[in-house]
Amino acid sequence: MKHLLPHLPYITSALEPHIDARTMKLHHGKHHASYVKALNLVMLSAPPALQDKSASWLLSHLNEVPENIRTEVRNSAGGHVNHSMLWKVMTPSGGVGALSIPLAKAIKHNFDSVEKFQDEFDEAGRTLFGNGWVWLIKSSDNNEKLEIMTTTGHDNPLSRGYVPLLLNDVWEHAYYLKYENQRSNYFRNWWPIVNWEEVSRRFDHSADPAEYHAEMIEKGNLEMFG
Ligand code: MN3
Protein backbone atom coordinates (compact mmCIF):
# COMPACT_ATOMS: atom_id res chain seq x y z
CA MET A 1 0.00 0.00 0.00
CA LYS A 2 1.43 3.33 -1.04
CA HIS A 3 -0.41 5.67 1.32
CA LEU A 4 0.36 4.99 4.97
CA LEU A 5 -1.19 6.12 8.23
CA PRO A 6 1.50 8.27 9.89
CA HIS A 7 2.37 7.69 13.54
CA LEU A 8 1.11 10.34 15.93
CA PRO A 9 4.04 12.56 17.03
CA TYR A 10 2.92 12.08 20.68
CA ILE A 11 0.93 9.57 22.74
CA THR A 12 -2.87 9.71 22.56
CA SER A 13 -3.20 11.22 26.05
CA ALA A 14 -0.55 13.90 25.42
CA LEU A 15 -3.04 16.65 24.51
CA GLU A 16 -5.19 16.17 27.63
CA PRO A 17 -7.15 18.00 28.92
CA HIS A 18 -7.63 19.96 25.68
CA ILE A 19 -8.28 16.84 23.59
CA ASP A 20 -9.03 13.59 25.40
CA ALA A 21 -7.14 10.35 24.75
CA ARG A 22 -10.22 8.41 23.59
CA THR A 23 -11.00 11.02 20.93
CA MET A 24 -7.37 10.98 19.74
CA LYS A 25 -7.32 7.19 19.61
CA LEU A 26 -10.51 6.94 17.55
CA HIS A 27 -9.74 9.98 15.43
CA HIS A 28 -6.29 8.74 14.40
CA GLY A 29 -6.73 4.96 14.57
CA LYS A 30 -10.24 4.70 13.08
CA HIS A 31 -11.21 7.87 11.19
CA HIS A 32 -7.85 8.81 9.68
CA ALA A 33 -7.05 5.15 9.03
CA SER A 34 -10.30 4.74 7.10
CA TYR A 35 -9.37 7.60 4.73
CA VAL A 36 -5.96 6.03 4.07
CA LYS A 37 -7.63 2.70 3.34
CA ALA A 38 -10.19 4.33 1.01
CA LEU A 39 -7.46 6.24 -0.82
CA ASN A 40 -5.38 3.11 -1.42
CA LEU A 41 -8.49 1.31 -2.63
CA VAL A 42 -9.61 3.96 -5.10
CA MET A 43 -6.05 4.41 -6.42
CA LEU A 44 -6.14 0.78 -7.61
CA SER A 45 -8.40 2.11 -10.39
CA ALA A 46 -6.20 5.14 -11.18
CA PRO A 47 -3.99 5.35 -14.28
CA PRO A 48 -0.32 4.27 -13.79
CA ALA A 49 0.88 7.88 -14.14
CA LEU A 50 -0.92 8.77 -10.89
CA GLN A 51 0.20 5.75 -8.89
CA ASP A 52 3.41 7.30 -7.54
CA LYS A 53 1.90 10.69 -6.75
CA SER A 54 1.56 11.91 -3.17
CA ALA A 55 -1.86 12.61 -1.70
CA SER A 56 -0.97 16.35 -1.60
CA TRP A 57 -0.09 16.24 -5.29
CA LEU A 58 -3.42 14.60 -6.11
CA LEU A 59 -5.28 17.37 -4.24
CA SER A 60 -3.29 20.03 -6.11
CA HIS A 61 -4.02 18.39 -9.48
CA LEU A 62 -7.59 17.09 -9.15
CA ASN A 63 -8.30 18.02 -12.78
CA GLU A 64 -5.73 15.39 -13.82
CA VAL A 65 -7.59 12.66 -11.92
CA PRO A 66 -10.12 10.77 -14.10
CA GLU A 67 -13.67 11.97 -13.51
CA ASN A 68 -15.02 8.57 -12.49
CA ILE A 69 -12.72 8.45 -9.41
CA ARG A 70 -12.21 12.19 -8.81
CA THR A 71 -14.77 12.64 -6.02
CA GLU A 72 -13.50 9.60 -4.12
CA VAL A 73 -9.86 10.74 -4.52
CA ARG A 74 -10.77 14.26 -3.41
CA ASN A 75 -12.53 12.97 -0.28
CA SER A 76 -10.07 10.26 0.74
CA ALA A 77 -6.86 12.16 -0.15
CA GLY A 78 -8.32 15.21 1.62
CA GLY A 79 -9.13 13.14 4.69
CA HIS A 80 -5.58 11.75 4.69
CA VAL A 81 -3.68 15.00 4.05
CA ASN A 82 -5.82 17.12 6.38
CA HIS A 83 -5.47 14.74 9.33
CA SER A 84 -1.73 14.24 8.70
CA MET A 85 -1.33 18.01 8.94
CA LEU A 86 -3.62 18.28 11.97
CA TRP A 87 -1.45 15.93 14.08
CA LYS A 88 1.60 18.06 13.24
CA VAL A 89 0.09 21.44 14.07
CA MET A 90 -0.74 20.27 17.59
CA THR A 91 1.73 19.61 20.42
CA PRO A 92 1.58 19.16 24.21
CA SER A 93 4.04 22.07 24.49
CA GLY A 94 2.09 24.54 22.38
CA GLY A 95 1.64 28.26 22.71
CA VAL A 96 2.26 31.53 20.93
CA GLY A 97 5.80 31.75 22.34
CA ALA A 98 6.92 29.62 19.41
CA LEU A 99 5.44 32.00 16.83
CA SER A 100 8.24 33.22 14.54
CA ILE A 101 8.78 36.96 14.11
CA PRO A 102 7.93 36.95 10.35
CA LEU A 103 4.67 35.06 10.93
CA ALA A 104 3.76 37.19 13.94
CA LYS A 105 4.26 40.29 11.76
CA ALA A 106 2.14 38.85 8.94
CA ILE A 107 -0.67 37.95 11.34
CA LYS A 108 -0.58 41.44 12.84
CA HIS A 109 -0.56 42.97 9.37
CA ASN A 110 -3.63 40.97 8.26
CA PHE A 111 -5.67 40.65 11.47
CA ASP A 112 -4.36 43.47 13.75
CA SER A 113 -3.31 41.05 16.50
CA VAL A 114 -2.86 37.36 17.25
CA GLU A 115 -5.89 37.53 19.58
CA LYS A 116 -8.10 39.00 16.84
CA PHE A 117 -6.88 36.35 14.43
CA GLN A 118 -7.79 33.63 16.94
CA ASP A 119 -11.25 35.17 17.47
CA GLU A 120 -11.90 35.28 13.72
CA PHE A 121 -10.62 31.75 13.25
CA ASP A 122 -12.85 30.47 16.09
CA GLU A 123 -15.86 32.32 14.72
CA ALA A 124 -15.36 30.90 11.22
CA GLY A 125 -15.08 27.36 12.62
CA ARG A 126 -17.90 27.76 15.11
CA THR A 127 -20.36 28.95 12.46
CA LEU A 128 -19.45 26.47 9.72
CA PHE A 129 -22.56 24.47 8.93
CA GLY A 130 -21.98 20.71 9.10
CA ASN A 131 -18.68 18.90 8.69
CA GLY A 132 -15.57 20.63 7.47
CA TRP A 133 -12.35 22.41 8.34
CA VAL A 134 -11.20 25.90 9.23
CA TRP A 135 -7.86 27.12 7.86
CA LEU A 136 -5.27 29.84 7.94
CA ILE A 137 -4.04 30.06 4.37
CA LYS A 138 -1.60 32.07 2.36
CA SER A 139 -2.47 33.27 -1.09
CA SER A 140 -0.06 31.86 -3.65
CA ASP A 141 0.24 35.16 -5.56
CA ASN A 142 0.77 37.58 -2.67
CA ASN A 143 3.32 36.85 0.05
CA GLU A 144 1.78 39.22 2.58
CA LYS A 145 -1.82 38.11 2.32
CA LEU A 146 -3.11 35.69 4.96
CA GLU A 147 -6.73 34.60 5.04
CA ILE A 148 -9.08 32.48 7.11
CA MET A 149 -11.02 29.97 5.00
CA THR A 150 -13.50 27.22 5.73
CA THR A 151 -14.02 24.14 3.57
CA THR A 152 -16.70 21.46 3.69
CA GLY A 153 -16.12 17.71 3.74
CA HIS A 154 -12.38 17.12 3.47
CA ASP A 155 -11.68 19.75 0.83
CA ASN A 156 -8.18 21.23 1.09
CA PRO A 157 -7.14 24.76 0.03
CA LEU A 158 -4.32 23.15 -2.03
CA SER A 159 -7.03 22.32 -4.60
CA ARG A 160 -7.73 26.06 -4.94
CA GLY A 161 -4.10 27.09 -5.22
CA TYR A 162 -3.61 28.23 -1.62
CA VAL A 163 -0.91 27.27 0.86
CA PRO A 164 -2.37 25.86 4.10
CA LEU A 165 -0.54 27.04 7.25
CA LEU A 166 -2.90 25.99 10.07
CA LEU A 167 -6.13 24.02 10.25
CA ASN A 168 -8.62 22.70 12.73
CA ASP A 169 -11.11 19.88 12.33
CA VAL A 170 -14.77 20.89 12.57
CA TRP A 171 -16.19 17.39 12.11
CA GLU A 172 -18.10 16.27 15.21
CA HIS A 173 -15.83 13.22 15.58
CA ALA A 174 -13.00 15.66 16.46
CA TYR A 175 -14.65 16.95 19.63
CA TYR A 176 -18.04 15.43 20.41
CA LEU A 177 -16.97 12.85 23.06
CA LYS A 178 -15.55 15.59 25.29
CA TYR A 179 -17.29 18.79 24.25
CA GLU A 180 -20.64 17.37 23.01
CA ASN A 181 -22.47 20.20 21.23
CA GLN A 182 -20.21 22.95 22.66
CA ARG A 183 -18.15 23.57 19.54
CA SER A 184 -17.08 27.02 20.75
CA ASN A 185 -15.50 25.52 23.90
CA TYR A 186 -13.57 23.07 21.75
CA PHE A 187 -12.14 25.97 19.73
CA ARG A 188 -11.30 28.08 22.75
CA ASN A 189 -9.54 25.18 24.50
CA TRP A 190 -7.55 24.27 21.39
CA TRP A 191 -5.17 27.24 21.17
CA PRO A 192 -2.81 26.16 24.02
CA ILE A 193 -1.91 23.02 22.05
CA VAL A 194 -1.27 24.72 18.72
CA ASN A 195 2.25 24.03 17.48
CA TRP A 196 3.24 27.54 16.37
CA GLU A 197 6.75 26.35 15.59
CA GLU A 198 5.32 24.07 12.90
CA VAL A 199 2.95 26.76 11.59
CA SER A 200 5.88 29.22 11.43
CA ARG A 201 7.96 26.66 9.55
CA ARG A 202 5.20 26.28 6.99
CA PHE A 203 4.96 30.07 6.64
CA ASP A 204 8.73 30.43 6.20
CA HIS A 205 8.69 27.87 3.38
CA SER A 206 5.59 29.22 1.68
CA ALA A 207 7.27 31.96 -0.39
CA ASP A 208 7.62 29.55 -3.26
CA PRO A 209 5.23 26.65 -2.63
CA ALA A 210 5.98 24.97 -5.98
CA GLU A 211 9.69 24.86 -5.21
CA TYR A 212 9.06 23.76 -1.64
CA HIS A 213 6.71 21.04 -2.75
CA ALA A 214 9.26 19.75 -5.28
CA GLU A 215 11.93 19.72 -2.57
CA MET A 216 9.69 17.73 -0.23
CA ILE A 217 8.92 15.18 -2.94
CA GLU A 218 12.63 14.83 -3.68
CA LYS A 219 13.33 14.18 -0.01
CA GLY A 220 10.57 11.59 0.04
CA ASN A 221 8.70 13.59 2.64
CA LEU A 222 5.58 13.56 0.52
CA GLU A 223 3.01 14.58 3.07
CA MET A 224 5.07 17.23 4.83
CA PHE A 225 3.56 19.99 2.74
CA GLY A 226 0.00 18.76 3.01
MN1 MN3 B 1 -11.30 14.39 11.62
PDB file of C-alpha atoms and ligand atoms in Angstrom:
ATOM      1  CA  MET A   1       0.000   0.000   0.000  1.00  0.00           C
ATOM      2  CA  LYS A   2       1.427   3.327  -1.037  1.00  0.00           C
ATOM      3  CA  HIS A   3      -0.411   5.667   1.320  1.00  0.00           C
ATOM      4  CA  LEU A   4       0.359   4.987   4.972  1.00  0.00           C
ATOM      5  CA  LEU A   5      -1.189   6.121   8.229  1.00  0.00           C
ATOM      6  CA  PRO A   6       1.505   8.271   9.893  1.00  0.00           C
ATOM      7  CA  HIS A   7       2.369   7.693  13.540  1.00  0.00           C
ATOM      8  CA  LEU A   8       1.111  10.343  15.935  1.00  0.00           C
ATOM      9  CA  PRO A   9       4.036  12.556  17.028  1.00  0.00           C
ATOM     10  CA  TYR A  10       2.919  12.083  20.684  1.00  0.00           C
ATOM     11  CA  ILE A  11       0.928   9.573  22.744  1.00  0.00           C
ATOM     12  CA  THR A  12      -2.869   9.712  22.561  1.00  0.00           C
ATOM     13  CA  SER A  13      -3.201  11.217  26.051  1.00  0.00           C
ATOM     14  CA  ALA A  14      -0.549  13.904  25.417  1.00  0.00           C
ATOM     15  CA  LEU A  15      -3.035  16.646  24.506  1.00  0.00           C
ATOM     16  CA  GLU A  16      -5.187  16.165  27.632  1.00  0.00           C
ATOM     17  CA  PRO A  17      -7.147  18.004  28.925  1.00  0.00           C
ATOM     18  CA  HIS A  18      -7.634  19.958  25.684  1.00  0.00           C
ATOM     19  CA  ILE A  19      -8.283  16.844  23.594  1.00  0.00           C
ATOM     20  CA  ASP A  20      -9.033  13.587  25.401  1.00  0.00           C
ATOM     21  CA  ALA A  21      -7.139  10.348  24.746  1.00  0.00           C
ATOM     22  CA  ARG A  22     -10.217   8.413  23.585  1.00  0.00           C
ATOM     23  CA  THR A  23     -10.999  11.017  20.926  1.00  0.00           C
ATOM     24  CA  MET A  24      -7.372  10.980  19.738  1.00  0.00           C
ATOM     25  CA  LYS A  25      -7.317   7.191  19.606  1.00  0.00           C
ATOM     26  CA  LEU A  26     -10.512   6.943  17.549  1.00  0.00           C
ATOM     27  CA  HIS A  27      -9.739   9.983  15.427  1.00  0.00           C
ATOM     28  CA  HIS A  28      -6.295   8.737  14.395  1.00  0.00           C
ATOM     29  CA  GLY A  29      -6.729   4.962  14.567  1.00  0.00           C
ATOM     30  CA  LYS A  30     -10.237   4.700  13.083  1.00  0.00           C
ATOM     31  CA  HIS A  31     -11.209   7.867  11.194  1.00  0.00           C
ATOM     32  CA  HIS A  32      -7.846   8.812   9.679  1.00  0.00           C
ATOM     33  CA  ALA A  33      -7.049   5.146   9.033  1.00  0.00           C
ATOM     34  CA  SER A  34     -10.304   4.743   7.099  1.00  0.00           C
ATOM     35  CA  TYR A  35      -9.371   7.595   4.731  1.00  0.00           C
ATOM     36  CA  VAL A  36      -5.958   6.032   4.072  1.00  0.00           C
ATOM     37  CA  LYS A  37      -7.634   2.703   3.336  1.00  0.00           C
ATOM     38  CA  ALA A  38     -10.190   4.329   1.014  1.00  0.00           C
ATOM     39  CA  LEU A  39      -7.456   6.243  -0.823  1.00  0.00           C
ATOM     40  CA  ASN A  40      -5.376   3.111  -1.419  1.00  0.00           C
ATOM     41  CA  LEU A  41      -8.488   1.308  -2.634  1.00  0.00           C
ATOM     42  CA  VAL A  42      -9.606   3.961  -5.105  1.00  0.00           C
ATOM     43  CA  MET A  43      -6.049   4.411  -6.424  1.00  0.00           C
ATOM     44  CA  LEU A  44      -6.141   0.778  -7.609  1.00  0.00           C
ATOM     45  CA  SER A  45      -8.403   2.111 -10.388  1.00  0.00           C
ATOM     46  CA  ALA A  46      -6.201   5.137 -11.181  1.00  0.00           C
ATOM     47  CA  PRO A  47      -3.990   5.348 -14.281  1.00  0.00           C
ATOM     48  CA  PRO A  48      -0.324   4.272 -13.794  1.00  0.00           C
ATOM     49  CA  ALA A  49       0.885   7.879 -14.141  1.00  0.00           C
ATOM     50  CA  LEU A  50      -0.916   8.772 -10.892  1.00  0.00           C
ATOM     51  CA  GLN A  51       0.203   5.749  -8.888  1.00  0.00           C
ATOM     52  CA  ASP A  52       3.410   7.302  -7.543  1.00  0.00           C
ATOM     53  CA  LYS A  53       1.896  10.693  -6.748  1.00  0.00           C
ATOM     54  CA  SER A  54       1.562  11.915  -3.170  1.00  0.00           C
ATOM     55  CA  ALA A  55      -1.864  12.612  -1.697  1.00  0.00           C
ATOM     56  CA  SER A  56      -0.971  16.351  -1.600  1.00  0.00           C
ATOM     57  CA  TRP A  57      -0.090  16.239  -5.290  1.00  0.00           C
ATOM     58  CA  LEU A  58      -3.420  14.603  -6.108  1.00  0.00           C
ATOM     59  CA  LEU A  59      -5.276  17.369  -4.236  1.00  0.00           C
ATOM     60  CA  SER A  60      -3.286  20.025  -6.111  1.00  0.00           C
ATOM     61  CA  HIS A  61      -4.019  18.390  -9.479  1.00  0.00           C
ATOM     62  CA  LEU A  62      -7.585  17.093  -9.155  1.00  0.00           C
ATOM     63  CA  ASN A  63      -8.302  18.015 -12.777  1.00  0.00           C
ATOM     64  CA  GLU A  64      -5.732  15.390 -13.820  1.00  0.00           C
ATOM     65  CA  VAL A  65      -7.595  12.659 -11.918  1.00  0.00           C
ATOM     66  CA  PRO A  66     -10.122  10.770 -14.103  1.00  0.00           C
ATOM     67  CA  GLU A  67     -13.666  11.968 -13.512  1.00  0.00           C
ATOM     68  CA  ASN A  68     -15.021   8.570 -12.486  1.00  0.00           C
ATOM     69  CA  ILE A  69     -12.724   8.453  -9.414  1.00  0.00           C
ATOM     70  CA  ARG A  70     -12.209  12.195  -8.807  1.00  0.00           C
ATOM     71  CA  THR A  71     -14.771  12.638  -6.016  1.00  0.00           C
ATOM     72  CA  GLU A  72     -13.498   9.597  -4.119  1.00  0.00           C
ATOM     73  CA  VAL A  73      -9.859  10.736  -4.519  1.00  0.00           C
ATOM     74  CA  ARG A  74     -10.773  14.255  -3.410  1.00  0.00           C
ATOM     75  CA  ASN A  75     -12.528  12.967  -0.278  1.00  0.00           C
ATOM     76  CA  SER A  76     -10.065  10.261   0.738  1.00  0.00           C
ATOM     77  CA  ALA A  77      -6.857  12.160  -0.146  1.00  0.00           C
ATOM     78  CA  GLY A  78      -8.318  15.207   1.616  1.00  0.00           C
ATOM     79  CA  GLY A  79      -9.126  13.137   4.695  1.00  0.00           C
ATOM     80  CA  HIS A  80      -5.583  11.745   4.693  1.00  0.00           C
ATOM     81  CA  VAL A  81      -3.683  15.003   4.050  1.00  0.00           C
ATOM     82  CA  ASN A  82      -5.823  17.122   6.380  1.00  0.00           C
ATOM     83  CA  HIS A  83      -5.467  14.745   9.328  1.00  0.00           C
ATOM     84  CA  SER A  84      -1.729  14.243   8.704  1.00  0.00           C
ATOM     85  CA  MET A  85      -1.329  18.011   8.937  1.00  0.00           C
ATOM     86  CA  LEU A  86      -3.619  18.283  11.972  1.00  0.00           C
ATOM     87  CA  TRP A  87      -1.454  15.928  14.079  1.00  0.00           C
ATOM     88  CA  LYS A  88       1.598  18.061  13.237  1.00  0.00           C
ATOM     89  CA  VAL A  89       0.085  21.436  14.073  1.00  0.00           C
ATOM     90  CA  MET A  90      -0.735  20.266  17.590  1.00  0.00           C
ATOM     91  CA  THR A  91       1.731  19.607  20.421  1.00  0.00           C
ATOM     92  CA  PRO A  92       1.576  19.159  24.208  1.00  0.00           C
ATOM     93  CA  SER A  93       4.042  22.068  24.492  1.00  0.00           C
ATOM     94  CA  GLY A  94       2.095  24.540  22.377  1.00  0.00           C
ATOM     95  CA  GLY A  95       1.638  28.264  22.711  1.00  0.00           C
ATOM     96  CA  VAL A  96       2.264  31.530  20.925  1.00  0.00           C
ATOM     97  CA  GLY A  97       5.798  31.746  22.342  1.00  0.00           C
ATOM     98  CA  ALA A  98       6.924  29.616  19.409  1.00  0.00           C
ATOM     99  CA  LEU A  99       5.436  31.997  16.828  1.00  0.00           C
ATOM    100  CA  SER A 100       8.239  33.219  14.539  1.00  0.00           C
ATOM    101  CA  ILE A 101       8.777  36.955  14.106  1.00  0.00           C
ATOM    102  CA  PRO A 102       7.929  36.948  10.350  1.00  0.00           C
ATOM    103  CA  LEU A 103       4.675  35.056  10.926  1.00  0.00           C
ATOM    104  CA  ALA A 104       3.755  37.192  13.937  1.00  0.00           C
ATOM    105  CA  LYS A 105       4.262  40.291  11.759  1.00  0.00           C
ATOM    106  CA  ALA A 106       2.144  38.848   8.937  1.00  0.00           C
ATOM    107  CA  ILE A 107      -0.674  37.951  11.342  1.00  0.00           C
ATOM    108  CA  LYS A 108      -0.575  41.439  12.843  1.00  0.00           C
ATOM    109  CA  HIS A 109      -0.564  42.972   9.370  1.00  0.00           C
ATOM    110  CA  ASN A 110      -3.626  40.973   8.261  1.00  0.00           C
ATOM    111  CA  PHE A 111      -5.671  40.655  11.472  1.00  0.00           C
ATOM    112  CA  ASP A 112      -4.363  43.474  13.752  1.00  0.00           C
ATOM    113  CA  SER A 113      -3.311  41.052  16.499  1.00  0.00           C
ATOM    114  CA  VAL A 114      -2.857  37.356  17.254  1.00  0.00           C
ATOM    115  CA  GLU A 115      -5.886  37.533  19.577  1.00  0.00           C
ATOM    116  CA  LYS A 116      -8.096  38.997  16.838  1.00  0.00           C
ATOM    117  CA  PHE A 117      -6.880  36.352  14.427  1.00  0.00           C
ATOM    118  CA  GLN A 118      -7.790  33.634  16.940  1.00  0.00           C
ATOM    119  CA  ASP A 119     -11.253  35.168  17.472  1.00  0.00           C
ATOM    120  CA  GLU A 120     -11.905  35.276  13.722  1.00  0.00           C
ATOM    121  CA  PHE A 121     -10.622  31.746  13.245  1.00  0.00           C
ATOM    122  CA  ASP A 122     -12.848  30.472  16.089  1.00  0.00           C
ATOM    123  CA  GLU A 123     -15.857  32.324  14.718  1.00  0.00           C
ATOM    124  CA  ALA A 124     -15.365  30.900  11.219  1.00  0.00           C
ATOM    125  CA  GLY A 125     -15.076  27.363  12.616  1.00  0.00           C
ATOM    126  CA  ARG A 126     -17.900  27.762  15.106  1.00  0.00           C
ATOM    127  CA  THR A 127     -20.364  28.952  12.460  1.00  0.00           C
ATOM    128  CA  LEU A 128     -19.447  26.467   9.725  1.00  0.00           C
ATOM    129  CA  PHE A 129     -22.561  24.466   8.928  1.00  0.00           C
ATOM    130  CA  GLY A 130     -21.984  20.713   9.104  1.00  0.00           C
ATOM    131  CA  ASN A 131     -18.678  18.901   8.688  1.00  0.00           C
ATOM    132  CA  GLY A 132     -15.569  20.626   7.467  1.00  0.00           C
ATOM    133  CA  TRP A 133     -12.347  22.412   8.337  1.00  0.00           C
ATOM    134  CA  VAL A 134     -11.204  25.904   9.225  1.00  0.00           C
ATOM    135  CA  TRP A 135      -7.862  27.115   7.858  1.00  0.00           C
ATOM    136  CA  LEU A 136      -5.269  29.836   7.941  1.00  0.00           C
ATOM    137  CA  ILE A 137      -4.044  30.063   4.368  1.00  0.00           C
ATOM    138  CA  LYS A 138      -1.603  32.068   2.361  1.00  0.00           C
ATOM    139  CA  SER A 139      -2.469  33.268  -1.087  1.00  0.00           C
ATOM    140  CA  SER A 140      -0.056  31.857  -3.654  1.00  0.00           C
ATOM    141  CA  ASP A 141       0.242  35.160  -5.562  1.00  0.00           C
ATOM    142  CA  ASN A 142       0.771  37.581  -2.670  1.00  0.00           C
ATOM    143  CA  ASN A 143       3.322  36.853   0.047  1.00  0.00           C
ATOM    144  CA  GLU A 144       1.776  39.217   2.584  1.00  0.00           C
ATOM    145  CA  LYS A 145      -1.822  38.113   2.316  1.00  0.00           C
ATOM    146  CA  LEU A 146      -3.107  35.689   4.956  1.00  0.00           C
ATOM    147  CA  GLU A 147      -6.734  34.597   5.043  1.00  0.00           C
ATOM    148  CA  ILE A 148      -9.083  32.475   7.106  1.00  0.00           C
ATOM    149  CA  MET A 149     -11.019  29.972   5.005  1.00  0.00           C
ATOM    150  CA  THR A 150     -13.504  27.220   5.733  1.00  0.00           C
ATOM    151  CA  THR A 151     -14.018  24.137   3.572  1.00  0.00           C
ATOM    152  CA  THR A 152     -16.697  21.459   3.691  1.00  0.00           C
ATOM    153  CA  GLY A 153     -16.125  17.705   3.744  1.00  0.00           C
ATOM    154  CA  HIS A 154     -12.383  17.118   3.473  1.00  0.00           C
ATOM    155  CA  ASP A 155     -11.682  19.748   0.830  1.00  0.00           C
ATOM    156  CA  ASN A 156      -8.183  21.229   1.090  1.00  0.00           C
ATOM    157  CA  PRO A 157      -7.136  24.759   0.033  1.00  0.00           C
ATOM    158  CA  LEU A 158      -4.324  23.148  -2.026  1.00  0.00           C
ATOM    159  CA  SER A 159      -7.027  22.322  -4.605  1.00  0.00           C
ATOM    160  CA  ARG A 160      -7.732  26.055  -4.945  1.00  0.00           C
ATOM    161  CA  GLY A 161      -4.095  27.086  -5.223  1.00  0.00           C
ATOM    162  CA  TYR A 162      -3.612  28.232  -1.624  1.00  0.00           C
ATOM    163  CA  VAL A 163      -0.907  27.273   0.855  1.00  0.00           C
ATOM    164  CA  PRO A 164      -2.368  25.865   4.105  1.00  0.00           C
ATOM    165  CA  LEU A 165      -0.541  27.039   7.247  1.00  0.00           C
ATOM    166  CA  LEU A 166      -2.899  25.995  10.070  1.00  0.00           C
ATOM    167  CA  LEU A 167      -6.125  24.019  10.253  1.00  0.00           C
ATOM    168  CA  ASN A 168      -8.621  22.704  12.725  1.00  0.00           C
ATOM    169  CA  ASP A 169     -11.109  19.880  12.329  1.00  0.00           C
ATOM    170  CA  VAL A 170     -14.772  20.894  12.569  1.00  0.00           C
ATOM    171  CA  TRP A 171     -16.192  17.385  12.114  1.00  0.00           C
ATOM    172  CA  GLU A 172     -18.097  16.273  15.211  1.00  0.00           C
ATOM    173  CA  HIS A 173     -15.826  13.221  15.581  1.00  0.00           C
ATOM    174  CA  ALA A 174     -13.004  15.661  16.458  1.00  0.00           C
ATOM    175  CA  TYR A 175     -14.652  16.949  19.629  1.00  0.00           C
ATOM    176  CA  TYR A 176     -18.044  15.427  20.410  1.00  0.00           C
ATOM    177  CA  LEU A 177     -16.974  12.848  23.061  1.00  0.00           C
ATOM    178  CA  LYS A 178     -15.552  15.591  25.288  1.00  0.00           C
ATOM    179  CA  TYR A 179     -17.287  18.794  24.249  1.00  0.00           C
ATOM    180  CA  GLU A 180     -20.638  17.373  23.013  1.00  0.00           C
ATOM    181  CA  ASN A 181     -22.467  20.203  21.233  1.00  0.00           C
ATOM    182  CA  GLN A 182     -20.209  22.951  22.664  1.00  0.00           C
ATOM    183  CA  ARG A 183     -18.155  23.565  19.545  1.00  0.00           C
ATOM    184  CA  SER A 184     -17.085  27.019  20.747  1.00  0.00           C
ATOM    185  CA  ASN A 185     -15.498  25.517  23.901  1.00  0.00           C
ATOM    186  CA  TYR A 186     -13.568  23.070  21.747  1.00  0.00           C
ATOM    187  CA  PHE A 187     -12.144  25.965  19.727  1.00  0.00           C
ATOM    188  CA  ARG A 188     -11.301  28.079  22.750  1.00  0.00           C
ATOM    189  CA  ASN A 189      -9.541  25.178  24.496  1.00  0.00           C
ATOM    190  CA  TRP A 190      -7.548  24.274  21.389  1.00  0.00           C
ATOM    191  CA  TRP A 191      -5.167  27.238  21.165  1.00  0.00           C
ATOM    192  CA  PRO A 192      -2.815  26.164  24.023  1.00  0.00           C
ATOM    193  CA  ILE A 193      -1.905  23.016  22.055  1.00  0.00           C
ATOM    194  CA  VAL A 194      -1.265  24.721  18.719  1.00  0.00           C
ATOM    195  CA  ASN A 195       2.250  24.029  17.477  1.00  0.00           C
ATOM    196  CA  TRP A 196       3.237  27.537  16.365  1.00  0.00           C
ATOM    197  CA  GLU A 197       6.749  26.355  15.589  1.00  0.00           C
ATOM    198  CA  GLU A 198       5.320  24.074  12.902  1.00  0.00           C
ATOM    199  CA  VAL A 199       2.951  26.757  11.586  1.00  0.00           C
ATOM    200  CA  SER A 200       5.876  29.217  11.429  1.00  0.00           C
ATOM    201  CA  ARG A 201       7.960  26.660   9.551  1.00  0.00           C
ATOM    202  CA  ARG A 202       5.204  26.282   6.993  1.00  0.00           C
ATOM    203  CA  PHE A 203       4.958  30.067   6.641  1.00  0.00           C
ATOM    204  CA  ASP A 204       8.725  30.430   6.200  1.00  0.00           C
ATOM    205  CA  HIS A 205       8.686  27.866   3.380  1.00  0.00           C
ATOM    206  CA  SER A 206       5.587  29.217   1.683  1.00  0.00           C
ATOM    207  CA  ALA A 207       7.268  31.959  -0.388  1.00  0.00           C
ATOM    208  CA  ASP A 208       7.620  29.550  -3.262  1.00  0.00           C
ATOM    209  CA  PRO A 209       5.227  26.652  -2.633  1.00  0.00           C
ATOM    210  CA  ALA A 210       5.982  24.970  -5.977  1.00  0.00           C
ATOM    211  CA  GLU A 211       9.693  24.859  -5.214  1.00  0.00           C
ATOM    212  CA  TYR A 212       9.060  23.756  -1.637  1.00  0.00           C
ATOM    213  CA  HIS A 213       6.709  21.036  -2.749  1.00  0.00           C
ATOM    214  CA  ALA A 214       9.261  19.755  -5.277  1.00  0.00           C
ATOM    215  CA  GLU A 215      11.927  19.718  -2.569  1.00  0.00           C
ATOM    216  CA  MET A 216       9.687  17.731  -0.228  1.00  0.00           C
ATOM    217  CA  ILE A 217       8.918  15.177  -2.937  1.00  0.00           C
ATOM    218  CA  GLU A 218      12.629  14.832  -3.679  1.00  0.00           C
ATOM    219  CA  LYS A 219      13.329  14.185  -0.010  1.00  0.00           C
ATOM    220  CA  GLY A 220      10.570  11.593   0.039  1.00  0.00           C
ATOM    221  CA  ASN A 221       8.696  13.585   2.637  1.00  0.00           C
ATOM    222  CA  LEU A 222       5.585  13.555   0.519  1.00  0.00           C
ATOM    223  CA  GLU A 223       3.014  14.577   3.073  1.00  0.00           C
ATOM    224  CA  MET A 224       5.069  17.231   4.833  1.00  0.00           C
ATOM    225  CA  PHE A 225       3.560  19.986   2.744  1.00  0.00           C
ATOM    226  CA  GLY A 226       0.003  18.760   3.011  1.00  0.00           C
TER     227      GLY A 226
HETATM  228 MN   MN3 B   1     -11.299  14.385  11.624  1.00  0.00          MN
END
